[in-house]
Every structure is written in structure tokens, then in C-alpha cells.
Coordinates of C-alpha atoms in Angstrom, one line a residue:
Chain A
X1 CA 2.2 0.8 16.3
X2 CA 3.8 -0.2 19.6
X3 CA 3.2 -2.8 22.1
X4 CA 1.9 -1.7 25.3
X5 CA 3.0 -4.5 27.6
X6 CA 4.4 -8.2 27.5
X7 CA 3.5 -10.9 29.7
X8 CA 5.9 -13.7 30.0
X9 CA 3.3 -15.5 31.8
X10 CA 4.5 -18.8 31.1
X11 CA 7.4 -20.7 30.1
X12 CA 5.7 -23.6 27.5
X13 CA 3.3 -22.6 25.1
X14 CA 0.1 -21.3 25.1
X15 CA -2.1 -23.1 23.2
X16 CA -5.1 -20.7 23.8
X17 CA -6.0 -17.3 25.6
X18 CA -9.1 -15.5 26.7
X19 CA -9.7 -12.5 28.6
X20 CA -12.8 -11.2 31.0
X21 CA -14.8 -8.8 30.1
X22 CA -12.9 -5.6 31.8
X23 CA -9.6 -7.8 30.8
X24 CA -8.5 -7.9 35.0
X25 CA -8.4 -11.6 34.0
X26 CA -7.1 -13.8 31.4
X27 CA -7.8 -17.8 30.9
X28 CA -4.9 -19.4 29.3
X29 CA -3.8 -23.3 28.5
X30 CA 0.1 -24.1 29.4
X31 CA 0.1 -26.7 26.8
X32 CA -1.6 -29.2 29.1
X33 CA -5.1 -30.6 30.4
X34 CA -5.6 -27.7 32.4
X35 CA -6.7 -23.8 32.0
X36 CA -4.8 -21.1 34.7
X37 CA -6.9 -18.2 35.5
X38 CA -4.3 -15.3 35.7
X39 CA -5.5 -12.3 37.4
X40 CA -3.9 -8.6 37.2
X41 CA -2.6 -7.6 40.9
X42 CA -1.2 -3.7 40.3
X43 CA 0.6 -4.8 36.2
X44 CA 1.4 -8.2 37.4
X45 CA -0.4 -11.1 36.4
X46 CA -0.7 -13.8 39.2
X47 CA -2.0 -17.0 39.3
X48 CA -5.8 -17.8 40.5
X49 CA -7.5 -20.8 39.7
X50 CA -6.5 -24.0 38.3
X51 CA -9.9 -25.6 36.2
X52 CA -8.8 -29.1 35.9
X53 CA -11.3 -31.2 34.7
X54 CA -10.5 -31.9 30.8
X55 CA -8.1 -35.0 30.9
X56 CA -5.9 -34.0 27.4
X57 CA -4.5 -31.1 25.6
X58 CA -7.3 -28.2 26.0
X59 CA -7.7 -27.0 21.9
X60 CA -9.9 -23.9 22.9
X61 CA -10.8 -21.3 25.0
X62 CA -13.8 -19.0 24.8
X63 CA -14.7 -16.6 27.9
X64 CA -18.5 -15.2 26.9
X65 CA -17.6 -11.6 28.3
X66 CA -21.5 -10.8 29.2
X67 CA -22.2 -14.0 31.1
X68 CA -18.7 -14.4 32.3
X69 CA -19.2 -17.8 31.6
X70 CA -15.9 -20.1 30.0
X71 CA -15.9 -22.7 27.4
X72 CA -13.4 -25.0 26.5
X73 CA -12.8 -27.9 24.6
X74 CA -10.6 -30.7 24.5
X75 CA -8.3 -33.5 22.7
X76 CA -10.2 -35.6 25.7
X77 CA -13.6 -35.3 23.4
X78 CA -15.0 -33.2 25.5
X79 CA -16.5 -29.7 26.5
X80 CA -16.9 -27.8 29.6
X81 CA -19.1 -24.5 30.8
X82 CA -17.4 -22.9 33.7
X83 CA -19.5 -20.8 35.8
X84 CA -18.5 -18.4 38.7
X85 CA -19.3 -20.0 42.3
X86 CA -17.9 -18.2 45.0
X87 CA -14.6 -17.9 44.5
X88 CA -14.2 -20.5 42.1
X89 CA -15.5 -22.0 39.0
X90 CA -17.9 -25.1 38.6
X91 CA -18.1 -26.7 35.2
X92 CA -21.3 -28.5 33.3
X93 CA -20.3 -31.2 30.9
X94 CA -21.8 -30.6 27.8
X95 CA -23.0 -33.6 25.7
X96 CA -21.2 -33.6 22.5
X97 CA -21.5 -37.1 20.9
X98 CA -18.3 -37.3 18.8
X99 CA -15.8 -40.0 18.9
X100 CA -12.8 -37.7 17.9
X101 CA -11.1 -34.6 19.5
X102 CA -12.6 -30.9 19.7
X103 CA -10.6 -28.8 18.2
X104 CA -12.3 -24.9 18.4
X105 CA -14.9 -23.7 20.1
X106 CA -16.8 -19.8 20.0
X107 CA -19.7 -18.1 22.0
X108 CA -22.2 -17.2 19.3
X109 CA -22.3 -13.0 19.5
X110 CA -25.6 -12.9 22.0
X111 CA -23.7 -16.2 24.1
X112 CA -27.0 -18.1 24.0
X113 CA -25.0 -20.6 22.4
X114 CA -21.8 -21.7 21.2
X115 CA -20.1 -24.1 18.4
X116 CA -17.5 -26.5 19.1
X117 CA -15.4 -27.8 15.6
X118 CA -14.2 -31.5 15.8
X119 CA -12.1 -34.2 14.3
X120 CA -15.1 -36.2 13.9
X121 CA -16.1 -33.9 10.8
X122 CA -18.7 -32.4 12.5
X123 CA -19.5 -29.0 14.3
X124 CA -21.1 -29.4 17.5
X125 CA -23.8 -25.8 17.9
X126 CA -24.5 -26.5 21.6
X127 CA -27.4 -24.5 23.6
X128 CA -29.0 -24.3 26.7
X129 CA -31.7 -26.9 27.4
X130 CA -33.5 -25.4 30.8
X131 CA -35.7 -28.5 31.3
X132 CA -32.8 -31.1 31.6
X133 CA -30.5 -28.1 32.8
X134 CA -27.8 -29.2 30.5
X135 CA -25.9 -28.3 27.0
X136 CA -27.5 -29.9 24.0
X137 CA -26.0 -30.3 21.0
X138 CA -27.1 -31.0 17.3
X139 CA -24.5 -31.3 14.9
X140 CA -23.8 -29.9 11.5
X141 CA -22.6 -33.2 9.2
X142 CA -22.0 -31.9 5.8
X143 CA -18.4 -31.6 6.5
X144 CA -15.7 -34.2 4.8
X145 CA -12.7 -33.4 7.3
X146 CA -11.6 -32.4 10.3
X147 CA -12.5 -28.7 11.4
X148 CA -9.8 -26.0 12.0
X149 CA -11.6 -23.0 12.6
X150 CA -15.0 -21.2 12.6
X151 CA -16.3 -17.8 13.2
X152 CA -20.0 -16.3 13.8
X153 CA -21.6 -14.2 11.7
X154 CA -23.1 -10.9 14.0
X155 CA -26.4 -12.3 13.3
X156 CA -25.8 -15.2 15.7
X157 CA -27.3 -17.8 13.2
X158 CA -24.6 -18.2 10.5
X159 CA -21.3 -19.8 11.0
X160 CA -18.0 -19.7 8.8
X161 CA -16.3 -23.0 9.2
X162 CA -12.8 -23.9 7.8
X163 CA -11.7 -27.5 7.7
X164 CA -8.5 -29.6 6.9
X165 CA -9.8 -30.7 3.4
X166 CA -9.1 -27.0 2.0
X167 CA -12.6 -25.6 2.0
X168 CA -14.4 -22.6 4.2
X169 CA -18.5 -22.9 4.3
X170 CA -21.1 -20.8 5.5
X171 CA -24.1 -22.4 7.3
X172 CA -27.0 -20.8 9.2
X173 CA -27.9 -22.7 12.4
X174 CA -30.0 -22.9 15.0
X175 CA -32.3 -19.3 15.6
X176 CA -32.8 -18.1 19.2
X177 CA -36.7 -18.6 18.2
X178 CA -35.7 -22.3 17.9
X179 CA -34.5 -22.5 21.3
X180 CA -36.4 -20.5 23.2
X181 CA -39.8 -22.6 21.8
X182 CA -38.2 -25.6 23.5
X183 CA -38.8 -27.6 20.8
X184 CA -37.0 -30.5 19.3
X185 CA -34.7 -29.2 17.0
X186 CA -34.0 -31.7 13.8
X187 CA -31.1 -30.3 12.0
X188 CA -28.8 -27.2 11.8
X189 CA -27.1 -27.3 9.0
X190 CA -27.8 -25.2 5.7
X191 CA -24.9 -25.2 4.0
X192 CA -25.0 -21.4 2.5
X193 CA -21.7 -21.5 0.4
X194 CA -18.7 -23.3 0.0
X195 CA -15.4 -22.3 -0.8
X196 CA -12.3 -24.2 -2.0
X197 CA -8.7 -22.6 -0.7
X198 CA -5.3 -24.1 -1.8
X199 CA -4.5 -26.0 1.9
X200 CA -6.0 -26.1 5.4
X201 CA -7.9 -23.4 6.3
X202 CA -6.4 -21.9 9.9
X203 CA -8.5 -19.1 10.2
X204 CA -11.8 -17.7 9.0
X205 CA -13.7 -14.7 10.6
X206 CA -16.4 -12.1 9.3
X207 CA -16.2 -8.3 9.2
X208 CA -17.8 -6.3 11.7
X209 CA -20.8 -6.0 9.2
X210 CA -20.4 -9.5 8.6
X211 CA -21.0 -8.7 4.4
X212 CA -17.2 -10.3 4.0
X213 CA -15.7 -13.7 4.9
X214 CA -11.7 -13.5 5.4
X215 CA -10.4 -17.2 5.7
X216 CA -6.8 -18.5 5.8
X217 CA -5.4 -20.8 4.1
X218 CA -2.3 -22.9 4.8
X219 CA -0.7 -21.8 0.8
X220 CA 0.3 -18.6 2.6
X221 CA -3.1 -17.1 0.8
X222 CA -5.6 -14.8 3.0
X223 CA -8.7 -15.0 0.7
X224 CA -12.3 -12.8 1.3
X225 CA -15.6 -13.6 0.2
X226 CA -18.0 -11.3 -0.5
X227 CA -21.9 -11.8 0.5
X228 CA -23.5 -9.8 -2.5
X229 CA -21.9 -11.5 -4.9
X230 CA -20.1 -14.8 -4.1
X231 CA -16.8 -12.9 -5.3
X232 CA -13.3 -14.0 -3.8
X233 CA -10.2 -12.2 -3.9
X234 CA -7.5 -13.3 -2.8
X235 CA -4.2 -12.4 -1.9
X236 CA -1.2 -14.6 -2.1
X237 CA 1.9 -13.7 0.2
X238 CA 5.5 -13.7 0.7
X239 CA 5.6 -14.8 4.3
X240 CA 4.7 -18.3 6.3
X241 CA 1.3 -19.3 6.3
X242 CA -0.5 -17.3 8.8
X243 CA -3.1 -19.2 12.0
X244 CA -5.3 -16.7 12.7
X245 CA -6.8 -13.5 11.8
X246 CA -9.2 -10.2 13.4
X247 CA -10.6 -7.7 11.5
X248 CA -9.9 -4.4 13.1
X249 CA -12.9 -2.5 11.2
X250 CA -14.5 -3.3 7.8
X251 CA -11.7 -2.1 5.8
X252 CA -8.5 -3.8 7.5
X253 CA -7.3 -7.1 9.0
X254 CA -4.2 -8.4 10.9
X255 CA -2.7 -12.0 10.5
X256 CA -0.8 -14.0 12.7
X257 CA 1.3 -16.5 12.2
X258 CA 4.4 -18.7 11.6
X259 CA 6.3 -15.0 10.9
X260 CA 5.8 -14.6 14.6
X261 CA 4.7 -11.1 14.1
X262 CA 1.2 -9.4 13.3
X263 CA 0.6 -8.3 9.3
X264 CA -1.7 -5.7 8.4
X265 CA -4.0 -5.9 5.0
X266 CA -6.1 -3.0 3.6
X267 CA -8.5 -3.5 1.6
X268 CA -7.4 0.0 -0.7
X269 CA -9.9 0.4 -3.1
X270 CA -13.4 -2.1 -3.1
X271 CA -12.4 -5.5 -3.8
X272 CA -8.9 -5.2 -3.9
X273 CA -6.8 -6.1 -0.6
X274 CA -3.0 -5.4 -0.6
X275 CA -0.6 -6.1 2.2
X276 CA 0.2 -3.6 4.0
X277 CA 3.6 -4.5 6.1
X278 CA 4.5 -6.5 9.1
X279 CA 3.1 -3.9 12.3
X280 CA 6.5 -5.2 14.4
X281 CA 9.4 -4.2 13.0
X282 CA 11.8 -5.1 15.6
X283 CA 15.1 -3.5 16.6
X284 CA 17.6 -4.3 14.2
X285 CA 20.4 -6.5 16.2
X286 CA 23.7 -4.8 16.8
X287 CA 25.3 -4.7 13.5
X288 CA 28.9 -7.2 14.3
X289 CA 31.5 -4.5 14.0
X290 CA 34.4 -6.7 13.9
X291 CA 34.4 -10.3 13.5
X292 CA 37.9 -11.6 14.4
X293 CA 37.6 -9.2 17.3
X294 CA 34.1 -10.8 18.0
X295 CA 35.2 -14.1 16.9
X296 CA 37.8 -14.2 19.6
X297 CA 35.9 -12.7 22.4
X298 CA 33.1 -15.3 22.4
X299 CA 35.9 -18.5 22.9
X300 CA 37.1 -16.2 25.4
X301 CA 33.5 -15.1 27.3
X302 CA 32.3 -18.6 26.2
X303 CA 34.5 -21.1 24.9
X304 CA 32.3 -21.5 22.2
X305 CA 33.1 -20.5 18.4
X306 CA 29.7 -19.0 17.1
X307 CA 27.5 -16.6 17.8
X308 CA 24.7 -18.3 19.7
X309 CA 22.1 -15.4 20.0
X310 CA 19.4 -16.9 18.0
X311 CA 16.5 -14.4 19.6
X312 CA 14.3 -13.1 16.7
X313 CA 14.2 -9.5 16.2
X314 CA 10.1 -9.5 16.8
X315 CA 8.7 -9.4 20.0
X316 CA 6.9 -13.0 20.0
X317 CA 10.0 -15.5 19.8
X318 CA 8.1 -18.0 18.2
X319 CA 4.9 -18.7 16.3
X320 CA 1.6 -16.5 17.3
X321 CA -1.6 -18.6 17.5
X322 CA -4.4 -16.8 18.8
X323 CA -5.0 -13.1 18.3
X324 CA -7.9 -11.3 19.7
X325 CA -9.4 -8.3 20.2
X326 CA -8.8 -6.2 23.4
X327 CA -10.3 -2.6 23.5
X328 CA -12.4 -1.1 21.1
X329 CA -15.8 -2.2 19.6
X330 CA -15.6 -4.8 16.6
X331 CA -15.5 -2.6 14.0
X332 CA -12.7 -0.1 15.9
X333 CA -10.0 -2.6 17.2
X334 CA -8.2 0.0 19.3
X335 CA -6.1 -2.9 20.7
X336 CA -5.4 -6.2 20.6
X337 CA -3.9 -9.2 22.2
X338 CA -1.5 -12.2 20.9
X339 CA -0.4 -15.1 22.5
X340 CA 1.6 -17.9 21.4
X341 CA 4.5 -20.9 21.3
X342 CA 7.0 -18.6 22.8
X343 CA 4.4 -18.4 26.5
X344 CA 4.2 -14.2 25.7
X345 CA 0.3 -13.2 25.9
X346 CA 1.6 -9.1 24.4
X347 CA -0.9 -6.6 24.3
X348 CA -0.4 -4.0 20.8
X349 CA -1.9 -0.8 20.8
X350 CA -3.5 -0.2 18.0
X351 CA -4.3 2.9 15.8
X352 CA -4.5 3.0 12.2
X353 CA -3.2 6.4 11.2
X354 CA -0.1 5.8 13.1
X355 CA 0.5 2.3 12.1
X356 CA 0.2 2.9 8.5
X357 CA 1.8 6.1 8.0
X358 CA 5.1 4.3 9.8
X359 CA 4.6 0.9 7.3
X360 CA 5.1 4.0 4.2
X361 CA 8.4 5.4 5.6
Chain B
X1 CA -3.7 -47.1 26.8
X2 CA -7.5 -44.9 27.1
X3 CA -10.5 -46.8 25.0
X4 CA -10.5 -44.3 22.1
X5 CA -6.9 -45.3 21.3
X6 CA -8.1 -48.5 20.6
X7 CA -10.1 -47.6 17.9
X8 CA -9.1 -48.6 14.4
X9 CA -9.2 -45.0 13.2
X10 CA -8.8 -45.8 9.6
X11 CA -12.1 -47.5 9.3
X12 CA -13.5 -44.4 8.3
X13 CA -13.6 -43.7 4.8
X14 CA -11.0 -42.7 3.2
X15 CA -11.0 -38.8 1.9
X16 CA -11.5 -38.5 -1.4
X17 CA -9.8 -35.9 -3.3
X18 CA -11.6 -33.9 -6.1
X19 CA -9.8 -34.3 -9.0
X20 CA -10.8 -34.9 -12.7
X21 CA -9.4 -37.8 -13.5
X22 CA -10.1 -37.8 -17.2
X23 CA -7.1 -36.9 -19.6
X24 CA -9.0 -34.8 -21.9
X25 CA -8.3 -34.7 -25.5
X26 CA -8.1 -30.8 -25.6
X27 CA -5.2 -31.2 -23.0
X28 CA -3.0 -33.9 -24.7
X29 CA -3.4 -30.7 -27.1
X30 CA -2.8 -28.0 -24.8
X31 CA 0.4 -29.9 -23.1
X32 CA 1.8 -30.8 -26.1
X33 CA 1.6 -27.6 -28.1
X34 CA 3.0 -26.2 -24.8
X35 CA 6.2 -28.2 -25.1
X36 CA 6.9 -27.6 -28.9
X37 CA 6.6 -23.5 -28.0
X38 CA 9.2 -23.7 -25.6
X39 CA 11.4 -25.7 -27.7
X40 CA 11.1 -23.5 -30.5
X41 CA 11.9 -21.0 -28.3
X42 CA 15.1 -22.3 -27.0
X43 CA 16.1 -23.4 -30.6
X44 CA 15.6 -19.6 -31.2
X45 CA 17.9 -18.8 -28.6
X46 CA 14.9 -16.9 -26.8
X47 CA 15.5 -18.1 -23.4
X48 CA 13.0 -15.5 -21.9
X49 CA 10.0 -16.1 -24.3
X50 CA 10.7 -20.2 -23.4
X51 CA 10.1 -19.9 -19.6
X52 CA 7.4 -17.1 -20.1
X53 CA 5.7 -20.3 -22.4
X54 CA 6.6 -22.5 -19.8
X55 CA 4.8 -21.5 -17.1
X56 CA 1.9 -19.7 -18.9
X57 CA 0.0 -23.0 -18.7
X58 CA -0.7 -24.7 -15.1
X59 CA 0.6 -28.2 -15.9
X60 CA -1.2 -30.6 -13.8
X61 CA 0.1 -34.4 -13.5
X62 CA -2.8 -35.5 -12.8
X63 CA -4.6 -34.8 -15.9
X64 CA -1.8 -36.2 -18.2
X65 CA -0.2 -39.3 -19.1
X66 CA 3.1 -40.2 -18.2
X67 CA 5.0 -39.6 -21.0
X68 CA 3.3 -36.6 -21.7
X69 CA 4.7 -35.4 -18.3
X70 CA 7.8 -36.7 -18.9
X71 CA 8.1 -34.9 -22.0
X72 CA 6.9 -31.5 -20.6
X73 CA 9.4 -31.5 -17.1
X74 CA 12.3 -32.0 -19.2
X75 CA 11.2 -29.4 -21.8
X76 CA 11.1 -26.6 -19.2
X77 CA 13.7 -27.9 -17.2
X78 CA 15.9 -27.6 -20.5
X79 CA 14.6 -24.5 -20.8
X80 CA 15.7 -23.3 -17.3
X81 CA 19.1 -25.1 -17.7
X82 CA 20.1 -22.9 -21.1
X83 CA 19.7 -20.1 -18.9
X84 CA 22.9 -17.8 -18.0
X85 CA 23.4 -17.7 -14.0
X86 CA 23.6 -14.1 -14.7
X87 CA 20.3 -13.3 -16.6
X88 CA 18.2 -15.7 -14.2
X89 CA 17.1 -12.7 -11.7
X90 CA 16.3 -10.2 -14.6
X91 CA 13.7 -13.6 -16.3
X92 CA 12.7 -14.3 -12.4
X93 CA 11.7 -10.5 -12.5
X94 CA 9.8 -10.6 -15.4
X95 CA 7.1 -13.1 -14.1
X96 CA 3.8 -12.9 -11.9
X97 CA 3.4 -14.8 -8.7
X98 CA 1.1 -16.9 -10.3
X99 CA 3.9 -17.6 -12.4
X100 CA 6.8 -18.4 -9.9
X101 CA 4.8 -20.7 -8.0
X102 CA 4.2 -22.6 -11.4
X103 CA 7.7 -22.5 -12.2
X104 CA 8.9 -23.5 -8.6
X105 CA 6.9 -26.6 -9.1
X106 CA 9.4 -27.6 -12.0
X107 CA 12.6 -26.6 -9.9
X108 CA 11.4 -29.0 -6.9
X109 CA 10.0 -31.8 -9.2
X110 CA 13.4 -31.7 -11.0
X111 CA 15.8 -31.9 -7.9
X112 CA 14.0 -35.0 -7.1
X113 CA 15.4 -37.0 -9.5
X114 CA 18.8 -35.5 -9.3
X115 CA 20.3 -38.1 -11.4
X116 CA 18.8 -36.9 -14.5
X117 CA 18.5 -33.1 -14.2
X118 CA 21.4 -30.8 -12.8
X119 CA 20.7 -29.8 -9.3
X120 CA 22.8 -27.3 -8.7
X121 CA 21.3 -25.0 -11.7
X122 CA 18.1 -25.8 -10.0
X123 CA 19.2 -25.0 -6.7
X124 CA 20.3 -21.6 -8.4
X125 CA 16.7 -20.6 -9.5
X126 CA 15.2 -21.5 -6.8
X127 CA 17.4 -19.1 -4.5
X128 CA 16.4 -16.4 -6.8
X129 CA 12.8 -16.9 -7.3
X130 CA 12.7 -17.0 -3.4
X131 CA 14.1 -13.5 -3.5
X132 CA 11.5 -12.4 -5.4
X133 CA 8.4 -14.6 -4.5
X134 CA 9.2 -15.2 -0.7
X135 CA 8.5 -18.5 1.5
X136 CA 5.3 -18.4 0.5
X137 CA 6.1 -19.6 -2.8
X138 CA 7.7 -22.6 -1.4
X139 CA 4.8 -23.4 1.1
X140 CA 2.6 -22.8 -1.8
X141 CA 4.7 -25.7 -3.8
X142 CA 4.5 -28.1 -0.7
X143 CA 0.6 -28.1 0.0
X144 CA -0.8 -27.9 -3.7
X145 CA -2.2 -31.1 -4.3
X146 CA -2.0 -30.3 -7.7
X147 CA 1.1 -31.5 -8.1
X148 CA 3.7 -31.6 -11.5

């Protein structure tokens, strides 16, 4: 396990990060109304475009790699499409109808469609209407609290959505024939199953083969629910409740978190998922080799008493919130981004045999 | 000030939390038999066997009566308080998860009302059940509604 490259792109959070399809670019929100388009000039990541248009904290940022088209969300209530023009980007509102804040958005796996997860205890699945040229909505209402997270199922009907009242649910939504038939469409929301986890549910994805739900839940737990049988197993862990998750083939995830570093589970035999060790171990600060010695030296150096090297030993210096895949296929992660509190967007190579045989020694 | 702040926002209903409120006979029974074990336990002088008892049984506050509560915090917080400082890693040791998150309940319920149980035993166990049981255990404690 090593990381191939950090990007201290920014010196304030990043709330969310999304790369192009040949990853030359990256979309990213500074912790404010407005998403940077970064593009890579020979390793170095430069400033493109501005996309101001959302007037509060953007939540969520999507970037459909096929149709390098954008998404994003907002506290502001609102949606955006961004389309290339020219040298810039041009945005299409998308009616949502909700009176409270979007929190997470996702391009469905064919980017026909996308689903935005709101405060209003709603999901918003949006999709192309050609006639009014606009995004409709229709929204899925069986939901008690505010959403956290979602995920789509391969399929590109179902959808995985974790909320703040502690439960994960599957529902299938609109189908492509739906859309495509122009028809009106009534309602969207079969609820398939429903889960209950032991706090707010940060993260939730599906396996490659989409068989397996992985969700998140704020107890520290990382729980999986299996298609064929409604089974859960879950695993409850030592470390900080982790935000988000990406399953690197059918067979292993990695977290990310409060721990500010990614943790890798394996599921070693069927059913039965076991932690497998945090993937950065860090350098080991030097060891203080005398402390009066020390001691004096730093009211000399600084006129100060203590120590006041508070870095962390990991390469994030402070929480990870949004992992995603960055080569490979979906069921061959061969590498993968983070980006989080600390402004770091760090790229981690990413091969299995070497990663665990070094989490054994 | 923008429009939506305006809004009254807790006009909505409130959420509702699923919980059965009914204290069922069967456990009045459960709770109470659980406190006379570890009693017994302690009169025995088997201080490993009592907190074994203890937290064998998820104790939920919610599905008892006061007293009954009362009666089963200050049972297992006895229990932890007989307890050597010395012999507390090798009981920690002995439990599941499961079971250190149930016990960790009891250490935080009981060093909230410091002036009736001794803190600084309490502070004791809960140093070494984080050793064994990590954060999590305490962020477990802090979102489970299911409280002690």
C-alpha cells in the first residue's frame, strides 16, 4: 500500500471531490457556494473554472464520467447540471420541490438519471424530460428523516438510501422504459427492504455484483446485507465511526473516516467480514531521545515549554470524507482517491496482495 | 435573513422513536432475577462470575420502572466497585464486545451521578475497557438510544 501523490490543493476543507473521466480534472468544493475545476498542467493541479451559481454550502458532487456532465447539490435547496460549452460550463436548474437542504446526490450507473437525498425526508430521482428540456423529479416519500447517503444498485433501478433516523432501505425506482415512454410517471418508490443500524447511517454502497449492501453506521459498526437472504452481518470496530466507504471488488471494502486514514475489511470466509488493518501506517514520529535536553531546546528555539508538533502520523491530517474510485473497473479498484477536512485530495495505489501481506507483518 | 430561515422548522412532526414502551411482566422477571445473580455472586466473593451476570442481559431503561433501574445500576455498579484495580484488565479480558459496550453503559451512567457512586473506580474501568474495546465502544455508548 502506498500513496502515489498528494495534492494540497486547498487550504479549508473539501467538502466534496469528483474527477473526469481520464482524471486530467477534478471538481472540488472549498467549503463554500462554489465548485473549482482543477486541472492537471504536467503533476500540478491548477485552477480552471469557478461554477458559481449555488448560493450556500455545496453538499455534493457527482461528475457522470460518460456524459461529462456535473451535478451538485446544495444547502441553498437546490440542484445544478453543468454541461461543457466552450470553454466553460453552463448549468440547468433542476426542479426539485423540497423546502429543506440537499444533502447527496449520484449519477445512476447508465447517467440517464440521478438521485439527490434531502433534509426534507425525501430522495429526489431526477431525469431528463426532452419535451420541456428540463430535469424532472418525482420523489421517494417513505422516508422518516433526513438522508445521509445513497448508492445505486448496477442495475440503475434500485437505490440504497441511509438516513439520520438509523435505518438503510432499498427501493427500486424509476426504469429507463419509464422514461424513455415519456409518460407521466406516478410514483418511484418501492421500498424493497429496510434495515435498522445503531446511529446515522454515513455511508451505504453495493458490491460490484450488487448481491451485498455495505452501510455505515455512526456506532463505529460497518454492517452488510445480503440479497438472497436478507442476512446482516455486522462488524463492530475499535476505531471512530467511519463517513464513507468503496468496495474494491466483491470480497473487500475500505472505510474512511474520523481515523483520518483508509481501513480495509475482508470478507474471509462467506458471511463473515473481519478487519483487516488501517492501509496508512504512517512513519512513526522521532522517538524524543532526551527530554530535559529537548525540554530546554524548545524555550530556547521557541520560547515555548511543550512540544507543539501536533501533525498526525497519517497522511490525511484530519477527517477523510469522500473516497472514490480512481483506476480500475468496479470490481478491481486498482486505485483510489480521498479527500477531506485537512484540503489533501491523495491518490493510494492500490493492490491487494501487497496491501495485505504488509497488514500480516 | 433568506425566506427559508423564516420558517418555523419545528412544525413538522416530531420523530418518533420506536421503542416498546410496555414494561413487560417477563422483564420485571428478567431484571430482577438479574440483580439477585450478581448479588449472590458478590456475596460469594465471585467478582468475575458477578460482572459476567451483569452484563449478560442488555438492560434497557426504557422497558423498566424506575426503581427497578435503580436497583439494577447500583447492583453492577457494586459489583464493579468490589473489584481489585489489579484484576480489572484480566475481568475486562474475559468479555465479548458485545459485552463491554453493555458494561460501558454502567461506567458512564454511574459517573453521572458522581455523588452517589465512586468516580474514580469508574474512571479506572473505563480506561481499561478502552484498551481493550477501542473508541468505538465509547461512540457506541453515546449514540445508543437505548440507553441505561
Amino acid at each position: 500500500m502506498s500513496v502515489a501523490n498528494v495534492f494540497q490543493i486547498v487550504k479549508c476543507p473539501i467538502t466534496c471531490h469528483s474527477f473526469n473521466k481520464n482524471r486530467s480534472e477534478v471538481a472540488i468544493c472549498p467549503n463554500t457556494n462554489e465548485i473549482h475545476i482543477y486541472k492537471n498542467k504536467g503533476g500540478k493541479w491548477e485552477l480552471d473554472s469557478v461554477l458559481k451559481e449555488h448560493d450556500k454550502l455545496i453538499t455534493s458532487i457527482d461528475w457522470a464520467p460518460e456524459t461529462d456532465r456535473i451535478v451538485s447539490c446544495s444547502q441553498d435547496r437546490n440542484a445544478y447540471v453543468w454541461k461543457r460549452v466552450g470553454n466553460g460550463w453552463e448549468p440547468t436548474l433542476v426542479i426539485l420541490r423540497i423546502n429543506r437542504a440537499a444533502t447527496v446526490v449520484k449519477w445512476s450507473p447508465q447517467e440517464n438519471k440521478f438521485a439527490v437525498g434531502t433534509g426534507a425526508k425525501n430522495v429526489a430521482v431526477c431525469y431528463y424530460d426532452e419535451r420541456n428540456n428540463w430535469w424532472r423529479s418525482i420523489h421517494i416519500n417513505k422516508l422518516r428523516s433526513t438522508v445521509l447517503s445513497l448508492d445505486w444498485h448496477p442495475d440503475n433501478l434500485h437505490l440504497a438510501v441511509g438516513t439520520a433516523d438509523s435505518k438503510v432501505r432499498v427501493f427500486s425506482t424509476i426504469s429507463d422504459e419509464a422514461i424513455t415512454s415519456n409518460k407521466k410517471i406516478k410514483s418511484a418508490d418501492t421500498l424493497i427492504s429496510e434495515n435498522k443500524v445503531g446511529g446515522w447511517v454515513h455511508g451505504v454502497a453495493f458490491s460490484p455484483s450488487g448481491n451485498v449492501v455495505a452501510y455505515i453506521g455512526h456506532d463505529s459498526s460497518l454492517s452488510f446485507l445480503y440479497r438472497d437472504t436478507s442476512e446482516v452481518v455486522t462488524v463492530k470496530s475499535k476505531d471512530l465511526p467511519y463517513l464513507s466507504l468503496l468496495f474494491t471488488d466483491e470480497r473487500h471494502v475500505i472505510t474512511i473516516g474520523y481515523d483520518c486514514c483508509p481501513i480495509l475489511f475482508e470478507e474471509t470466509s462467506p458471511k463473515n467480514w473481519k478487519n483487516m488493518g488501517k492501509l496508512d501506517q504512517g512513519e512513526k514520529k522521532e522517538e524524543v531521545v532526551s527530554n530535559a535536553f529537548n525540554k530546554f531546546r524548545q524555550m530556547d528555539t521557541r520560547g515555548q515549554e511543550n512540544n507543539d508538533d501536533s501533525s498526525l502520523p497519517t497522511t490525511h491530517q484530519n477527517t477523510i470524507n469522500d473516497i472514490r474510485m480512481y483506476a480500475g473497473t468496479r470490481d478491481n479498484v486498482t486505485s483510489f482517491t480521498t479527500s477531506g477536512l485537512d484540503g489533501k485530495i491523495v491518490v493510494w495505489e492500490f493492490d491487494l496482495a501487497t496491501a495485505l501481506s504488509k497488514l500480516k507483518i | 435573513m433568506s425566506a427559508n430561515r423564516k420558517l418555523n422548522v419545528d412544525i413538522d412532526e416530531d420523530f418518533e422513536e420506536e421503542v416498546e414502551a410496555d414494561v413487560g411482566v417477563d422483564n420485571l422477571a428478567k431484571y430482577n432475577s438479574l440483580c439477585d445473580d450478581v448479588k449472590s455472586n458478590i456475596l460469594k466473593g465471585d467478582l468475575s462470575s458477578a460482572i459476567k451476570r451483569a452484563v449478560s442481559e442488555a438492560f434497557i431503561s426504557k422497558k423498566a420502572p424506575q426503581d427497578i433501574r435503580e436497583r439494577c445500576i447500583s447492583t453492577v455498579i457494586e459489583a464493579m466497585c468490589a473489584v481489585k484495580t489489579l484484576e480489572i484488565p484480566t475481568i475486562v479480558k474475559q468479555l465479548t464486545n458485545d459485552e463491554l459496550d453493555i458494561l460501558m453503559k454502567f461506567v458512564y451512567v454511574g459517573m453521572a451521578s458522581p455523588e452517589v457512586y465512586n468516580s474514580s473506580i469508574l474512571i479506572t474501568w473505563h480506561e481499561k475497557i478502552v484498551n481493550v474495546a477501542g473508541l468505538g465502544c465509547i461512540v457506541r455508548v453515546l449514540t445508543d438510544r437505548n440507553t441505561v
